[in-house]
Amino acid sequence: MNIIDGKKLAERLRGEIAAGVVGLKAAKGIVPGLAVILVGDNPASVSYVTAKEKACREAGMLSREIRLGADVQEAELLRIISDLDSDPEIHGILVQLPLPAHIRSKAVIEAIAPEKDVDGFTAVNVGRMLIGDKCFLPCTPHGILKLIEFSGMDVAGRHVVVIGRSNIVGKPVAVLLSRKETNATVTLCHTGTPDIARFTRQADVVVVAAGKPGTLTGDMIKEGAVVIDVGVNRVPDASRPKGFRLAGDADFDSCSKVAGAITPVPGGVGPMTITMLLWNTLEAARRSAGLC
Ligand code: GUN
């Protein structure tokens, strides 16, 4: 059984991205800039954006950090995004989700110029992805494709079962895996699927993005299957200094006894999500220079 080391792959790709940043600066005098907007102080979101900003600086990019109170008005947030849309130092804009209930997430996402939408969340980028046009691929699904490739599994002609139909992970990963260049046969299971195990037992690869620990257990997969665990759940654990530990959506102990390869949590999909954000930001900066 192999542990798919997302940290290792992320480090390798971040090295390539950092070299790309140096090259772009030398060729065009451009430093890729990423604006990261956080509204409120949700602990998980604070931890994610801090990691994104650190990775951005480590790759030699400009990180513009914008922290707003949970009571910020939607109009103020839209004004800030509009300023960033026309700011030549900024090539990528990321608004960390979820947003407080009084703000319309859809209106905020759509305010981001598609050419700076490095999360790949705008309707324009989602539509382009669906029809196979050039776009920014959403970071977690893109990272998952890289991890599956890194695991040594060629998914062409294989059966991939995705659990979860979120706009951020489940739906786009199903679309990307079934594209001609990847050529997998994809089944998308969700909360309306009776007996998910009936499908996962047939799968060569299971991508579990359900947001619930213990969604996938060893008895639900076939011998040698590849398990990609997207879940990041805080499970209470009094023995830990912070009072919790991170657990994925897959039950690691039972799945790792049956799987051929599995991503750990932490250290699997998470580092790849951030890496693909850097990838998109470099790509956005290159495009602004007319390089691709
Ligand atoms: N919240 C959870 N995942 C993500 C992500 O990939 N991007 C943003 N902006 N917010 C998130």
XYZ file of C-alpha atoms and ligand atoms in Angstrom:
303
model
C 0.000 0.000 0.000
C 1.387 3.390 -1.020
C 0.831 6.671 0.736
C 0.420 9.317 -1.959
C 2.642 12.078 -0.635
C 0.940 15.333 -1.595
C 3.530 17.353 0.298
C 6.350 15.895 -1.778
C 4.583 16.480 -5.097
C 3.595 19.983 -3.970
C 7.218 20.811 -3.090
C 8.393 19.634 -6.491
C 5.785 21.684 -8.355
C 6.351 24.745 -6.148
C 10.043 24.592 -7.094
C 9.039 24.692 -10.766
C 6.605 27.556 -10.117
C 9.262 29.559 -8.218
C 11.610 29.103 -11.184
C 8.809 30.330 -13.457
C 8.396 33.437 -11.281
C 12.116 34.212 -11.579
C 11.925 33.692 -15.351
C 8.908 35.992 -15.766
C 10.583 38.739 -13.776
C 13.762 38.435 -15.838
C 11.912 38.384 -19.171
C 9.187 40.945 -18.550
C 9.873 42.612 -15.187
C 6.579 41.215 -13.865
C 6.139 39.787 -10.356
C 2.925 37.711 -10.086
C 0.611 39.236 -7.467
C -2.161 37.478 -5.560
C -4.790 39.289 -3.471
C -6.309 37.124 -0.736
C -9.475 38.443 0.886
C -10.695 37.028 4.190
C -13.979 38.158 5.726
C -14.412 37.397 9.430
C -12.338 35.059 11.578
C -13.570 31.511 10.927
C -10.622 29.513 12.347
C -10.381 27.066 9.419
C -10.515 29.937 6.900
C -7.841 31.893 8.818
C -5.610 28.843 8.706
C -6.203 28.292 4.953
C -5.560 31.902 3.922
C -2.455 32.146 6.109
C -1.070 29.048 4.365
C -1.951 30.469 0.925
C -0.246 33.794 1.651
C 2.891 32.092 3.007
C 3.130 29.802 -0.036
C 2.693 32.802 -2.317
C 5.577 34.693 -0.698
C 7.761 31.566 -0.683
C 7.227 31.218 -4.440
C 8.549 34.786 -4.878
C 5.131 36.276 -5.625
C 3.518 39.394 -4.203
C 0.881 38.563 -1.566
C -1.699 41.297 -0.900
C -3.513 40.369 2.296
C -6.932 41.919 2.878
C -8.673 41.160 6.162
C -12.225 42.445 6.665
C -14.537 42.275 9.670
C -17.449 39.817 9.588
C -19.818 42.837 9.483
C -18.386 44.341 6.264
C -21.107 45.348 3.831
C -21.366 43.541 0.503
C -21.065 46.864 -1.379
C -17.714 47.558 0.312
C -16.431 44.103 -0.617
C -17.569 44.603 -4.238
C -15.775 47.969 -4.342
C -12.534 46.372 -3.087
C -12.775 43.635 -5.740
C -13.461 46.202 -8.449
C -10.285 48.101 -7.434
C -8.280 44.868 -7.547
C -9.731 43.998 -10.972
C -8.047 47.120 -12.377
C -4.859 46.960 -10.266
C -1.909 46.083 -12.557
C 0.148 44.660 -9.637
C -2.531 42.039 -8.983
C -2.916 39.060 -11.341
C -5.042 36.812 -9.137
C -7.908 37.519 -6.717
C -9.140 34.997 -4.171
C -12.070 35.514 -1.810
C -12.009 32.819 0.852
C -15.343 31.004 1.198
C -17.653 30.681 3.020
C -18.733 34.326 3.393
C -21.063 35.587 6.165
C -24.757 35.002 5.460
C -25.553 38.689 4.746
C -23.182 38.684 1.750
C -24.228 37.071 -1.553
C -21.283 34.791 -2.412
C -22.432 34.535 -6.018
C -22.410 38.326 -6.519
C -18.952 38.530 -4.957
C -17.468 35.725 -7.077
C -18.934 37.161 -10.270
C -17.353 40.551 -9.464
C -13.921 38.980 -9.974
C -12.613 39.541 -13.525
C -12.424 36.081 -15.194
C -8.768 36.721 -16.159
C -7.942 37.187 -12.429
C -10.193 34.371 -11.165
C -7.383 32.037 -10.065
C -9.830 29.919 -8.016
C -11.707 29.137 -11.251
C -15.047 29.830 -9.548
C -16.665 32.373 -11.889
C -19.407 31.209 -14.242
C -17.176 32.132 -17.193
C -14.321 29.874 -16.035
C -16.651 27.028 -15.020
C -18.327 27.212 -18.441
C -14.978 27.255 -20.239
C -13.852 24.229 -18.229
C -17.027 22.343 -19.140
C -16.607 22.904 -22.879
C -12.835 22.366 -22.764
C -11.723 25.951 -23.534
C -8.638 27.556 -22.015
C -9.476 28.592 -18.443
C -8.259 28.557 -14.869
C -8.953 25.076 -13.547
C -10.314 25.016 -9.982
C -7.402 24.326 -7.630
C -8.527 21.258 -5.672
C -9.774 19.288 -8.721
C -6.614 20.248 -10.629
C -4.489 19.084 -7.675
C -6.435 15.805 -7.579
C -5.650 15.148 -11.263
C -1.954 15.704 -10.538
C -2.080 13.406 -7.481
C -3.737 10.569 -9.404
C -1.090 10.899 -12.128
C 1.646 10.954 -9.436
C 0.212 7.755 -7.890
C 1.096 5.983 -11.146
C -2.527 5.180 -11.992
C -3.513 5.826 -15.629
C -7.260 6.399 -15.321
C -7.996 6.082 -19.053
C -10.672 3.405 -19.384
C -10.870 3.018 -15.598
C -13.836 3.612 -13.338
C -13.616 6.580 -10.970
C -16.300 7.086 -8.339
C -16.612 10.607 -6.921
C -18.536 11.082 -3.664
C -19.862 14.637 -3.277
C -21.351 17.103 -5.767
C -20.046 20.468 -4.561
C -19.282 23.195 -7.083
C -15.753 23.448 -5.667
C -14.729 19.767 -5.844
C -17.190 17.006 -6.760
C -18.775 18.416 -9.908
C -15.585 19.840 -11.487
C -13.483 16.774 -10.689
C -16.097 14.577 -12.386
C -16.011 16.824 -15.477
C -12.206 16.919 -15.649
C -11.722 13.163 -15.210
C -14.200 12.391 -17.973
C -12.541 14.713 -20.531
C -11.059 12.952 -23.553
C -7.468 13.589 -22.464
C -8.104 11.842 -19.124
C -10.710 9.406 -20.440
C -12.006 7.923 -17.183
C -15.529 6.582 -16.758
C -16.983 8.595 -13.896
C -19.826 7.897 -11.476
C -20.901 10.827 -9.290
C -22.455 9.758 -5.977
C -24.031 12.176 -3.506
C -26.382 12.405 -0.532
C -29.246 11.253 -2.764
C -27.460 8.024 -3.771
C -28.825 4.936 -2.015
C -26.102 2.401 -1.185
C -22.969 4.302 -2.216
C -20.891 1.171 -1.465
C -22.514 -0.578 -4.436
C -20.682 1.930 -6.653
C -17.445 2.388 -4.711
C -16.833 -1.397 -4.663
C -16.578 -1.277 -8.468
C -14.193 1.694 -8.509
C -10.529 1.693 -9.528
C -10.283 5.174 -7.965
C -12.518 6.747 -5.305
C -12.446 10.520 -4.784
C -14.233 11.292 -1.530
C -15.297 14.919 -1.044
C -18.346 14.614 1.167
C -17.297 16.825 4.093
C -18.020 14.084 6.602
C -15.504 11.837 8.399
C -16.025 8.102 7.979
C -17.864 8.477 4.637
C -15.635 5.814 3.052
C -14.555 2.686 4.943
C -12.357 -0.240 3.915
C -15.312 -2.572 3.321
C -16.594 -0.152 0.645
C -13.580 -0.401 -1.698
C -12.029 -3.113 -3.812
C -8.535 -4.497 -3.246
C -5.893 -2.196 -4.744
C -8.151 0.816 -5.342
C -6.688 4.330 -5.225
C -8.336 6.560 -2.601
C -8.159 10.355 -2.890
C -9.413 11.898 0.342
C -10.453 15.540 0.011
C -11.992 15.880 3.488
C -10.504 18.168 6.134
C -12.545 17.661 9.292
C -11.700 18.912 12.764
C -12.381 16.006 15.111
C -12.354 16.773 18.875
C -9.268 15.202 20.502
C -8.392 16.204 24.073
C -4.910 14.678 23.740
C -3.924 17.319 21.136
C -2.674 20.795 22.106
C -5.408 22.484 20.013
C -8.125 20.123 21.273
C -8.757 18.650 17.819
C -7.091 16.591 15.111
C -7.618 16.657 11.362
C -9.369 13.703 9.769
C -10.330 13.098 6.168
C -13.633 11.763 4.841
C -12.129 8.289 4.475
C -11.480 6.086 7.489
C -7.720 5.830 7.026
C -7.131 2.723 9.159
C -9.622 0.478 7.386
C -9.147 1.929 3.871
C -5.349 1.673 3.996
C -5.624 -2.098 4.630
C -7.461 -2.604 1.317
C -6.374 0.267 -0.949
C -3.406 0.139 -3.315
C -2.679 3.804 -2.589
C -4.267 6.517 -0.451
C -3.749 10.221 0.242
C -3.187 11.091 3.915
C -4.928 13.932 5.778
C -3.122 16.205 6.347
C -0.415 16.014 3.669
C -2.398 14.770 0.675
C -4.822 16.961 -1.264
C -4.390 20.102 0.914
C -0.860 21.067 -0.150
C -1.837 20.454 -3.790
C -4.777 22.871 -3.627
C -2.439 25.676 -2.591
C 0.122 24.657 -5.201
C -2.416 24.832 -8.035
C -3.441 28.298 -6.800
C 0.182 29.410 -7.255
C 0.206 27.695 -10.649
C -2.880 29.662 -11.757
C -1.463 32.928 -10.402
C 1.755 32.475 -12.389
C -0.350 31.583 -15.435
C -2.483 34.730 -14.944
C 0.653 36.895 -14.756
C 2.090 35.256 -17.885
C -1.163 35.845 -19.742
C -1.175 39.514 -18.690
C 2.216 39.771 -20.408
C 0.831 38.107 -23.547
C 3.103 35.097 -23.020
C 0.411 32.398 -23.278
N -13.110 27.490 0.773
C -12.842 26.170 0.778
N -12.034 25.863 -0.266
C -11.825 27.004 -0.938
C -11.060 27.318 -2.101
O -10.439 26.474 -2.753
N -11.066 28.621 -2.464
C -11.751 29.562 -1.767
N -11.714 30.811 -2.219
N -12.465 29.307 -0.699
C -12.490 28.025 -0.278
